[in-house]
Coordinates of C-alpha atoms in Angstrom, one line a residue:
M1 CA 92.3 89.3 -129.7
L2 CA 88.7 88.6 -128.9
R3 CA 87.7 90.7 -132.0
G4 CA 90.0 88.8 -134.0
S5 CA 88.7 85.5 -132.7
L6 CA 85.0 86.5 -133.6
I7 CA 86.0 87.8 -137.1
G8 CA 88.1 84.7 -137.8
T9 CA 85.3 82.4 -136.6
A10 CA 82.9 84.2 -138.9
W11 CA 85.2 84.0 -141.8
M12 CA 86.0 80.2 -141.3
I13 CA 82.2 79.4 -141.1
G14 CA 81.5 81.7 -144.1
L15 CA 84.0 79.4 -146.1
S16 CA 81.7 76.6 -145.4
V17 CA 78.6 78.4 -146.5
R18 CA 79.7 78.8 -150.1
P19 CA 79.8 74.9 -150.7
W20 CA 76.2 74.7 -149.5
L21 CA 75.2 77.5 -151.9
I22 CA 76.9 75.9 -154.8
A23 CA 75.1 72.6 -153.9
R24 CA 71.7 74.3 -154.1
A25 CA 72.6 76.1 -157.3
V26 CA 73.4 72.5 -158.9
D27 CA 70.4 70.6 -157.5
D28 CA 67.8 73.6 -157.5
G29 CA 68.9 75.4 -160.5
L30 CA 71.1 73.2 -163.1
R31 CA 69.5 69.8 -162.5
A32 CA 66.0 71.2 -162.1
H33 CA 66.5 73.6 -165.2
D34 CA 65.2 76.4 -163.2
N35 CA 67.0 79.5 -164.5
R36 CA 65.4 81.8 -161.8
A37 CA 66.6 79.6 -158.9
L38 CA 70.0 79.3 -160.5
W39 CA 70.4 83.1 -160.8
L40 CA 69.3 83.5 -157.1
W41 CA 71.8 81.0 -155.9
V42 CA 74.5 82.6 -158.0
A43 CA 73.7 86.0 -156.6
A44 CA 73.9 84.4 -153.2
I45 CA 77.3 83.0 -154.1
V46 CA 78.5 86.5 -155.1
V47 CA 77.1 88.2 -152.0
A48 CA 78.8 85.4 -149.9
G49 CA 82.0 86.0 -151.7
V50 CA 82.0 89.6 -151.0
G51 CA 81.2 89.3 -147.4
L52 CA 84.0 86.7 -147.1
S53 CA 86.4 89.1 -148.7
Y54 CA 85.5 91.9 -146.2
L55 CA 85.7 89.4 -143.3
G56 CA 89.2 88.1 -144.5
I57 CA 90.5 91.7 -144.8
M58 CA 89.4 92.8 -141.4
R59 CA 90.7 89.5 -139.9
H60 CA 94.1 90.3 -141.7
R61 CA 94.1 93.8 -140.3
T62 CA 93.2 92.7 -136.7
M63 CA 95.9 90.0 -136.7
T64 CA 98.4 92.5 -138.0
F65 CA 97.4 95.1 -135.3
I66 CA 97.8 92.2 -132.6
R67 CA 101.3 91.3 -133.9
E68 CA 102.7 94.7 -134.2
D69 CA 101.0 95.9 -130.9
A70 CA 102.6 92.8 -129.3
K71 CA 105.9 93.5 -130.7
A72 CA 105.8 97.2 -129.4
R73 CA 104.7 96.1 -125.9
S74 CA 107.3 93.2 -125.7
A75 CA 110.0 95.6 -126.9
A76 CA 109.0 98.2 -124.1
V77 CA 109.1 95.6 -121.3
V78 CA 112.4 94.3 -122.5
L79 CA 114.1 97.9 -122.8
R80 CA 112.8 98.7 -119.3
Q81 CA 114.1 95.5 -117.9
L82 CA 117.5 96.1 -119.6
S83 CA 117.5 99.7 -118.0
R84 CA 116.3 98.4 -114.7
I85 CA 119.2 95.8 -114.4
G86 CA 121.8 98.4 -115.5
A87 CA 125.3 97.5 -115.1
V88 CA 124.6 94.0 -113.8
L89 CA 123.5 92.9 -117.2
P90 CA 126.8 92.3 -119.0
R91 CA 127.8 90.1 -115.9
R92 CA 124.5 87.9 -116.3
V93 CA 123.7 87.7 -119.9
G94 CA 125.9 87.8 -123.1
A95 CA 125.5 90.7 -125.6
G96 CA 124.6 87.9 -128.3
E97 CA 121.6 86.8 -126.0
V98 CA 120.2 90.2 -125.6
A99 CA 120.6 90.8 -129.4
T100 CA 118.8 87.5 -130.4
V101 CA 115.9 88.5 -128.0
G102 CA 115.6 91.7 -129.3
G103 CA 116.2 90.9 -133.0
S104 CA 113.9 87.8 -133.4
D105 CA 112.4 86.3 -130.3
I106 CA 110.1 89.2 -129.9
D107 CA 108.8 88.6 -133.5
W108 CA 108.2 85.1 -132.8
T109 CA 106.3 85.5 -129.7
A110 CA 104.2 88.2 -131.3
Q111 CA 103.4 86.0 -134.2
V112 CA 102.1 83.3 -131.9
L113 CA 99.3 85.9 -130.6
T114 CA 97.9 86.0 -134.2
L115 CA 96.9 82.3 -134.1
T116 CA 94.0 83.1 -131.8
G117 CA 91.8 84.5 -134.7
P118 CA 92.1 81.6 -137.2
G119 CA 93.1 79.0 -134.4
V120 CA 89.6 79.5 -132.6
G121 CA 87.8 79.9 -136.0
A122 CA 89.4 76.7 -137.3
V123 CA 88.1 74.7 -134.4
V124 CA 84.5 76.0 -134.8
A125 CA 84.6 75.6 -138.6
Y126 CA 85.7 71.9 -138.1
A127 CA 82.8 71.2 -135.8
V128 CA 80.4 73.1 -138.2
I129 CA 81.6 71.1 -141.2
A130 CA 81.3 67.8 -139.3
V131 CA 77.6 68.5 -138.5
V132 CA 76.9 69.4 -142.1
L133 CA 78.5 66.5 -143.4
W134 CA 76.6 64.2 -140.9
S135 CA 73.3 65.5 -142.3
I136 CA 74.5 64.4 -145.7
S137 CA 76.5 61.0 -144.9
P138 CA 77.4 59.8 -141.3
V139 CA 80.2 57.8 -143.0
L140 CA 81.7 61.0 -144.6
A141 CA 81.4 62.8 -141.2
L142 CA 83.1 60.0 -139.4
C143 CA 86.0 60.2 -141.9
V144 CA 86.5 64.0 -141.3
L145 CA 86.1 63.6 -137.4
V146 CA 88.7 60.9 -137.3
G147 CA 90.8 62.2 -140.1
V148 CA 91.7 65.4 -138.7
P149 CA 93.1 64.2 -135.4
A150 CA 95.1 61.6 -137.3
V151 CA 96.8 64.4 -139.1
G152 CA 97.8 65.9 -136.0
L153 CA 99.1 62.5 -134.6
V154 CA 101.4 62.2 -137.8
V155 CA 102.7 65.8 -137.4
G156 CA 103.0 65.8 -133.7
P157 CA 106.5 63.8 -133.6
L158 CA 107.9 66.2 -136.0
L159 CA 106.8 69.3 -133.8
R160 CA 108.3 67.9 -130.7
R161 CA 111.7 67.2 -132.6
L162 CA 111.5 70.8 -133.9
D163 CA 111.1 72.1 -130.3
R164 CA 114.2 70.3 -129.2
A165 CA 116.3 71.3 -132.3
E166 CA 115.1 74.9 -132.3
S167 CA 116.3 75.4 -128.5
V168 CA 119.8 74.2 -129.3
Y169 CA 120.1 76.2 -132.4
R170 CA 119.0 79.5 -130.7
Q171 CA 121.3 78.8 -127.9
Q172 CA 124.3 78.3 -130.1
Q173 CA 123.2 81.4 -132.2
G174 CA 123.2 83.7 -129.2
A175 CA 126.6 82.2 -128.1
L176 CA 128.1 82.9 -131.7
T177 CA 126.5 86.5 -131.8
A178 CA 128.2 87.2 -128.4
R179 CA 131.4 85.9 -129.6
S180 CA 131.4 88.2 -132.8
G181 CA 130.6 91.0 -130.6
D182 CA 133.7 90.3 -128.4
I183 CA 135.9 89.9 -131.4
V184 CA 134.6 93.2 -133.0
A185 CA 135.2 95.0 -129.7
G186 CA 138.7 93.7 -129.2
L187 CA 139.6 93.8 -133.0
R188 CA 142.6 96.3 -132.5
V189 CA 144.1 94.3 -129.6
L190 CA 143.8 91.0 -131.5
A191 CA 145.5 92.5 -134.7
G192 CA 148.3 94.0 -132.3
V193 CA 149.1 90.5 -130.9
G194 CA 148.6 88.6 -133.9
G195 CA 145.6 86.8 -132.9
R196 CA 143.2 87.9 -135.8
E197 CA 143.7 84.8 -137.8
L198 CA 143.4 82.5 -134.7
F199 CA 140.1 84.0 -133.6
A200 CA 138.9 84.0 -137.2
R201 CA 139.5 80.3 -137.5
R202 CA 137.7 79.7 -134.3
Y203 CA 134.8 81.7 -135.3
A204 CA 134.5 80.1 -138.8
A205 CA 134.6 76.7 -136.8
R206 CA 131.7 77.7 -134.6
S207 CA 130.0 79.1 -137.6
R208 CA 130.2 75.7 -139.5
D209 CA 128.8 74.1 -136.3
L210 CA 125.8 76.7 -136.2
L211 CA 125.4 75.9 -139.9
A212 CA 125.2 72.2 -139.3
E213 CA 122.6 72.8 -136.6
G214 CA 120.7 75.2 -138.8
Y215 CA 120.5 72.6 -141.6
R216 CA 119.1 70.1 -139.0
V217 CA 116.4 72.6 -138.1
G218 CA 115.8 73.3 -141.6
A219 CA 115.3 69.6 -142.4
V220 CA 112.6 69.2 -139.6
N221 CA 111.2 72.4 -140.9
S222 CA 110.8 71.3 -144.5
W223 CA 109.2 68.0 -143.5
I224 CA 106.5 70.1 -141.4
D225 CA 105.9 72.4 -144.2
A226 CA 105.6 69.5 -146.7
A227 CA 103.3 67.8 -144.3
T228 CA 101.1 70.9 -143.7
V229 CA 100.3 70.9 -147.5
A230 CA 100.6 67.2 -148.5
I231 CA 98.6 65.6 -145.7
P232 CA 95.5 67.9 -145.9
G233 CA 95.7 67.3 -149.7
L234 CA 95.8 63.6 -149.4
F235 CA 92.9 63.9 -146.8
L236 CA 90.9 65.9 -149.3
A237 CA 91.5 63.4 -152.2
A238 CA 90.5 60.4 -149.9
V239 CA 87.2 62.0 -148.8
V240 CA 86.3 63.2 -152.3
W241 CA 86.9 59.6 -153.7
L242 CA 84.7 58.3 -151.0
A243 CA 82.0 60.8 -151.8
A244 CA 82.4 60.1 -155.6
R245 CA 81.7 56.2 -155.1
M246 CA 78.7 57.3 -153.0
A247 CA 77.4 59.5 -155.7
V248 CA 77.7 56.6 -158.3
T249 CA 75.8 54.3 -156.1
G250 CA 73.1 57.1 -155.5
E251 CA 73.5 57.5 -151.9
I252 CA 74.2 61.2 -152.3
S253 CA 73.2 63.6 -155.1
I254 CA 75.5 65.4 -157.5
G255 CA 75.0 68.8 -155.7
E256 CA 75.8 66.9 -152.4
L257 CA 78.9 65.5 -154.0
V258 CA 79.9 69.1 -155.1
A259 CA 79.1 70.3 -151.5
V260 CA 81.2 67.5 -150.0
Y261 CA 84.1 68.6 -152.1
G262 CA 83.6 72.1 -151.2
Y263 CA 83.3 71.3 -147.4
V264 CA 86.5 69.2 -147.4
A265 CA 88.3 71.7 -149.5
T266 CA 87.3 74.3 -147.1
L267 CA 88.3 72.0 -144.3
V268 CA 91.9 72.0 -145.5
V269 CA 92.1 75.8 -144.6
P270 CA 91.5 75.4 -141.0
V271 CA 93.6 72.2 -141.0
W272 CA 96.4 74.2 -142.5
F273 CA 96.0 76.8 -139.9
L274 CA 96.0 74.4 -137.0
L275 CA 99.2 72.7 -138.3
E276 CA 101.0 76.1 -139.2
G277 CA 99.8 77.4 -135.9
S278 CA 101.3 74.5 -134.2
H279 CA 104.7 75.0 -135.9
E280 CA 104.8 78.6 -134.8
L281 CA 103.7 77.8 -131.3
I282 CA 106.8 75.7 -131.1
R283 CA 109.0 78.6 -132.2
G284 CA 107.2 80.9 -130.1
R285 CA 107.6 78.8 -126.9
V286 CA 111.4 78.6 -127.6
A287 CA 111.5 82.4 -128.1
A288 CA 109.3 83.1 -124.9
R289 CA 111.5 80.8 -122.8
R290 CA 114.6 83.3 -123.7
I291 CA 112.5 86.3 -123.1
V292 CA 111.2 85.2 -119.8
A293 CA 114.8 84.1 -118.8
L294 CA 115.9 87.8 -119.4
L295 CA 112.9 89.2 -117.6
D296 CA 113.5 87.0 -114.6
L297 CA 116.9 88.8 -114.0
V298 CA 116.2 91.6 -111.6
P299 CA 118.7 93.8 -109.5
D300 CA 117.5 91.8 -106.6
D301 CA 119.5 88.8 -108.0
V302 CA 122.7 90.3 -106.8
G303 CA 121.7 89.6 -103.4
G304 CA 119.8 92.5 -102.2
P305 CA 116.4 92.7 -100.3
R306 CA 113.8 90.7 -102.2
T307 CA 110.7 92.2 -103.9
P308 CA 107.6 91.5 -101.7
P309 CA 105.1 88.9 -103.3
G310 CA 102.6 90.8 -105.4
E311 CA 104.9 93.8 -105.9
R312 CA 106.5 94.4 -109.2
S313 CA 110.0 93.6 -109.6
G314 CA 112.3 96.6 -109.9
V315 CA 110.6 98.8 -107.3
P316 CA 113.4 100.9 -105.6
A317 CA 115.0 98.9 -102.8
A318 CA 114.7 101.9 -100.6
R319 CA 110.9 101.3 -100.3
R320 CA 111.4 97.8 -99.1
P321 CA 111.0 97.0 -95.5
E322 CA 113.7 94.5 -95.8
A323 CA 116.5 97.2 -96.5
V324 CA 119.0 97.8 -93.6
P325 CA 120.3 101.3 -93.1
A326 CA 123.6 102.1 -94.8
P327 CA 126.5 103.6 -93.0
G328 CA 125.8 107.3 -92.1
G329 CA 129.0 108.3 -93.3
P330 CA 132.5 107.0 -94.7
A331 CA 133.0 103.4 -93.6
D332 CA 135.3 100.5 -94.2
L333 CA 134.6 97.9 -96.9
H334 CA 135.6 94.3 -96.2
D335 CA 135.6 91.2 -98.4
P336 CA 135.7 88.0 -96.5
V337 CA 136.4 86.0 -99.6
T338 CA 139.9 87.7 -100.0
G339 CA 140.3 89.1 -96.4
L340 CA 140.8 92.7 -98.0
T341 CA 139.6 95.7 -95.9
V342 CA 139.3 99.0 -97.8
R343 CA 139.9 101.6 -95.1
A344 CA 137.6 104.6 -95.5
G345 CA 139.1 107.9 -96.6
R346 CA 142.3 106.2 -97.8
L347 CA 143.7 105.2 -101.3
T348 CA 144.2 101.5 -101.4
G349 CA 145.9 99.6 -104.1
V350 CA 145.5 95.9 -104.9
A351 CA 147.9 93.9 -107.2
A352 CA 146.5 90.7 -108.4
D353 CA 148.4 87.9 -109.9
D354 CA 145.2 86.8 -111.9
P355 CA 143.2 89.8 -113.5
A356 CA 140.1 87.6 -113.2
E357 CA 140.4 87.7 -109.5
A358 CA 140.6 91.5 -109.4
L359 CA 137.5 91.8 -111.5
A360 CA 135.6 89.3 -109.2
L361 CA 136.7 91.4 -106.2
A362 CA 135.4 94.7 -107.8
D363 CA 132.1 92.9 -108.5
R364 CA 131.7 91.9 -105.0
L365 CA 132.7 95.2 -103.6
G366 CA 130.3 96.9 -106.0
R367 CA 127.5 94.4 -105.4
Y368 CA 127.3 93.1 -108.8
V369 CA 127.4 89.6 -107.4
A370 CA 125.9 88.1 -104.3
S371 CA 128.6 88.1 -101.6
N372 CA 129.2 88.6 -97.8
V373 CA 131.0 91.9 -98.2
T374 CA 130.2 94.3 -95.2
W375 CA 130.3 98.0 -95.4
G376 CA 130.9 99.6 -91.9
G377 CA 129.9 96.2 -90.5
V378 CA 126.7 96.1 -92.4
P379 CA 126.0 93.4 -95.1
L380 CA 126.3 95.2 -98.4
T381 CA 123.5 93.0 -99.8
G382 CA 121.1 94.3 -97.1
I383 CA 121.3 97.9 -98.1
A384 CA 119.1 99.5 -100.6
L385 CA 120.5 98.8 -104.2
D386 CA 120.0 102.4 -105.3
E387 CA 121.9 103.8 -102.4
V388 CA 124.7 101.3 -103.1
R389 CA 124.8 102.4 -106.7
A390 CA 124.7 106.3 -105.5
R391 CA 127.6 106.0 -103.1
I392 CA 129.8 103.2 -104.6
L393 CA 131.1 103.5 -108.2
V394 CA 132.9 100.7 -110.0
A395 CA 134.8 102.3 -112.9
D396 CA 135.9 99.8 -115.4
H397 CA 138.6 100.8 -118.0
D398 CA 136.5 99.8 -121.0
S399 CA 133.1 101.0 -119.8
Y400 CA 130.6 102.0 -122.5
L401 CA 130.9 105.8 -123.9
F402 CA 127.6 107.0 -125.4
A403 CA 127.5 109.3 -128.3
G404 CA 127.3 113.0 -127.7
T405 CA 129.6 115.9 -127.1
L406 CA 132.5 115.6 -124.9
R407 CA 130.6 117.6 -122.3
D408 CA 127.6 115.3 -122.5
V409 CA 129.8 112.2 -122.2
L410 CA 131.5 113.6 -119.0
R411 CA 128.2 114.8 -117.5
P412 CA 125.0 113.8 -119.0
R413 CA 122.3 116.7 -119.3
S414 CA 120.1 114.9 -117.0
D415 CA 122.7 115.7 -114.3
D416 CA 121.2 118.4 -112.2
R417 CA 124.7 119.7 -111.6
G418 CA 125.5 119.9 -115.3
G419 CA 122.7 121.8 -116.8
P420 CA 122.8 124.9 -119.0
G421 CA 124.7 127.6 -117.3
T422 CA 126.8 125.5 -115.1
A423 CA 130.5 126.4 -115.1
D424 CA 132.9 124.1 -116.6
E425 CA 135.5 124.2 -113.7
P426 CA 134.4 120.7 -112.5
L427 CA 134.7 119.4 -115.9
V428 CA 138.1 121.0 -116.3
A429 CA 139.4 119.7 -112.9
A430 CA 138.2 116.2 -113.7
L431 CA 140.0 116.2 -116.9
R432 CA 143.3 117.5 -115.5
A433 CA 143.1 114.9 -112.7
A434 CA 142.7 112.2 -115.6
S435 CA 145.4 114.0 -117.4
A436 CA 143.0 114.3 -120.1
E437 CA 143.0 118.1 -120.7
D438 CA 144.9 117.5 -124.0
V439 CA 142.1 115.5 -125.3
A440 CA 139.7 118.3 -125.1
E441 CA 142.2 120.7 -126.3
A442 CA 143.0 118.6 -129.5
L443 CA 139.1 118.3 -130.4
P444 CA 138.1 121.1 -132.8
D445 CA 135.2 122.4 -130.7
G446 CA 136.7 121.4 -127.4
L447 CA 134.0 120.1 -124.9
D448 CA 131.5 120.8 -127.5
T449 CA 132.8 118.4 -130.2
P450 CA 130.4 115.6 -130.9
L451 CA 131.7 112.1 -130.4
D452 CA 130.3 108.9 -131.9
A453 CA 129.3 105.8 -129.8
R454 CA 132.2 104.4 -127.9
A455 CA 134.1 107.5 -129.1
R456 CA 135.9 105.5 -131.7
T457 CA 137.7 108.7 -133.0
L458 CA 139.7 108.7 -130.0
S459 CA 142.7 106.5 -129.2
G460 CA 142.5 103.7 -126.8
G461 CA 144.6 106.0 -124.2
Q462 CA 142.3 108.9 -124.9
R463 CA 139.1 106.9 -124.1
Q464 CA 140.6 105.5 -121.1
R465 CA 141.4 109.0 -119.6
V466 CA 137.8 110.2 -120.6
R467 CA 136.3 107.3 -118.6
L468 CA 138.7 108.1 -115.6
A469 CA 137.5 111.7 -115.8
R470 CA 133.8 110.8 -116.0
A471 CA 134.2 108.6 -112.9
L472 CA 136.0 111.4 -111.0
L473 CA 133.3 113.9 -111.9
A474 CA 130.8 111.7 -110.3
E475 CA 132.4 112.3 -106.8
P476 CA 131.2 108.8 -105.4
E477 CA 131.8 108.3 -101.8
V478 CA 133.6 105.1 -102.7
L479 CA 135.5 105.0 -106.1
I480 CA 136.7 101.4 -107.4
L481 CA 139.0 101.8 -110.4
V482 CA 139.8 98.8 -112.5
D483 CA 143.2 99.2 -114.2
P484 CA 142.6 102.8 -115.0
T485 CA 145.8 103.5 -116.9
S486 CA 146.3 100.2 -118.9
A487 CA 146.3 102.1 -122.2
V488 CA 148.5 105.2 -121.4
D489 CA 152.2 105.7 -121.6
A490 CA 154.4 105.9 -118.5
H491 CA 154.7 109.7 -118.3
T492 CA 150.9 110.1 -118.4
E493 CA 150.6 107.3 -115.9
A494 CA 152.8 109.1 -113.6
R495 CA 150.9 112.3 -113.8
I496 CA 147.5 110.5 -113.3
A497 CA 148.8 108.7 -110.2
E498 CA 149.9 112.0 -108.6
R499 CA 146.7 113.8 -109.6
L500 CA 144.3 111.0 -108.6
R501 CA 145.7 111.0 -105.0
A502 CA 145.0 114.7 -104.7
A503 CA 141.7 114.5 -106.4
R504 CA 140.4 111.8 -104.0
A505 CA 142.1 113.0 -100.9
G506 CA 140.1 112.2 -97.9
R507 CA 137.7 109.8 -99.9
T508 CA 137.8 106.1 -100.1
T509 CA 139.4 104.9 -103.2
L510 CA 140.4 101.5 -104.4
V511 CA 142.9 100.9 -107.4
L512 CA 143.0 97.4 -108.8
A513 CA 146.2 97.5 -110.9
T514 CA 149.8 96.2 -111.2
S515 CA 151.3 99.5 -112.3
P516 CA 154.1 100.5 -109.9
L517 CA 153.4 104.1 -110.5
L518 CA 149.9 103.8 -109.3
L519 CA 150.6 101.4 -106.4
G520 CA 153.5 103.7 -105.4
R521 CA 151.0 106.6 -104.5
A522 CA 148.6 104.3 -102.6
D523 CA 148.4 104.6 -98.7
T524 CA 148.2 100.7 -98.5
V525 CA 148.9 98.1 -101.1
A526 CA 147.4 94.6 -100.9
H527 CA 148.8 91.5 -102.9
L528 CA 146.2 89.3 -104.0
Q529 CA 147.4 85.8 -104.9
G530 CA 145.3 82.7 -105.1
G531 CA 142.0 84.3 -104.3
R532 CA 143.6 85.7 -100.9
I533 CA 145.3 88.7 -99.7
V534 CA 148.9 87.3 -98.9
G535 CA 150.5 90.6 -98.1
T536 CA 149.8 94.3 -97.1
G537 CA 151.8 97.4 -96.6
G538 CA 153.4 100.1 -98.4
H539 CA 154.6 99.7 -102.0
A540 CA 158.3 99.9 -101.1
D541 CA 157.9 97.7 -98.2
L542 CA 156.1 94.9 -100.3
L543 CA 158.8 95.2 -102.8
D544 CA 161.5 94.4 -100.2
R545 CA 159.7 91.5 -98.5
D546 CA 157.3 89.8 -101.2
P547 CA 159.2 88.3 -104.1
G548 CA 155.9 87.5 -105.6
Y549 CA 154.7 91.0 -105.6
R550 CA 158.0 92.3 -106.9
R551 CA 157.9 89.9 -109.9
L552 CA 154.2 91.0 -110.6
V553 CA 154.7 94.7 -110.6
A554 CA 158.0 94.7 -112.5
R555 CA 157.2 92.2 -115.3
D556 CA 156.8 93.6 -119.1
S557 CA 153.1 93.9 -120.3
A558 CA 153.1 95.2 -123.8
D559 CA 149.6 96.1 -125.1
P560 CA 148.9 96.9 -128.6
D561 CA 146.1 99.4 -127.8
V562 CA 148.6 101.2 -125.4
D563 CA 149.7 104.7 -126.4
R564 CA 153.2 103.9 -124.9
P565 CA 156.3 105.6 -126.4
A566 CA 159.5 103.8 -127.4
D567 CA 161.2 104.7 -124.2
A568 CA 158.5 103.4 -121.9
E569 CA 160.7 100.7 -120.4
E570 CA 163.2 103.3 -119.4
A571 CA 160.5 105.6 -117.9
L572 CA 159.2 102.6 -115.8
R573 CA 162.8 101.9 -114.6

């Protein structure tokens, strides 16, 4: 940036040298009828032009390097931040916001850095031209000194208006992008329940609103673009008119008139750079605020030990002095909000009237949000976050499946236990526990069959069973399963319920579901209603004495993405 500023300054000042050379060629050569002086000044003009061309090329190359380097650095910072936040990210920021930051905000902020070269040069050139004009005519110099700030005063209100309009537009754009991602992700479900047209109409309405906001931003942009061309042009015309009047009266020479025109025409370039730079600075500020908001999100935001001042965010919590020791072995998890206690070493089921309450409970127990949950009597938020992540796993039924072979999806190659030469018995056992062995058998190359991102070639029920197998294969000390069988048929669900209990015997497991087949295999079942646990006991016991629980687990719940046979209701009965 320093190099760009020096080259940009030299280029801007060089632009003001040529009018002086032309003035000398006119006065010393043409008017004096001195051919030798004329050719010398013409040669100097050519040399200056070549030098300016070289400086212009180097300025552009330097600014391009700054812009591309800033993009690469910013993208790396954002990607490191996204990987550092991990599973907390979808709970804090919408996918559309992340896409907007990575797609355009980084470009705008990088573009702002390219203003340093021509920006510094524009200010220096403005001062140099004002001094040179003062030597010709103080009146012309005053016009320049007063006129350029006046241009800024005219464009300033438009820039402030653009700042407000850009902020609203980018916020709505991120929200609409997030909505489009949600619609695409749930397209099969929407089609099954007949909601495709409804969501299409809503999306179209939001798009029209965004279009109207875009027109508003475009209107302000158009006025600014027009002003950056028209105002310097009018300024140039006014100064040249004044200089021409002075040349007629003999106050300045013809050569000086030509020089004044050249100086003011040259001044249009730095003025244009300053106006255009102010325009880009507004966009860059809006984009930078969004990037900084994303970078401000750190794992500590879920209530864990804070990063000490002066220390980079994202430092493993285990190294921080504020962290408290985690339980040395299996321990109970207690959620004061609902009153639920998940007993160590037991299979616990929770049936929630409101699915959102079940998800909120999983977030608190997995420490994805700040809460007063305790683990073995110790505040969960006081324990090192990396240790919590290693020992407590929240397995969502629609968690992301990365591209790769089925073996890599179940156990990444970075897993020390799953490197080359490792036997496949654990994988096969996990697939069997999730009743997903038929998924591997149906694939052309079994475990070595490549799957695309999200495993779209598999059905909804197959993907859900693969996710369950992956969670079981991780063998966490505490496993929290969120509706793990919502997309499978009743017969498969019964097998999963039986095998899950055997696979997790002696380890802490929490199942958040309303399936009677899963709840029937739990050691303890809790009924979550209105944000509180209103009943606990065995499945059969709650069916007898809790009418609300009985209605909850017995109701129909047809799902268009469920691999459910025609006799599913009979199987449930």
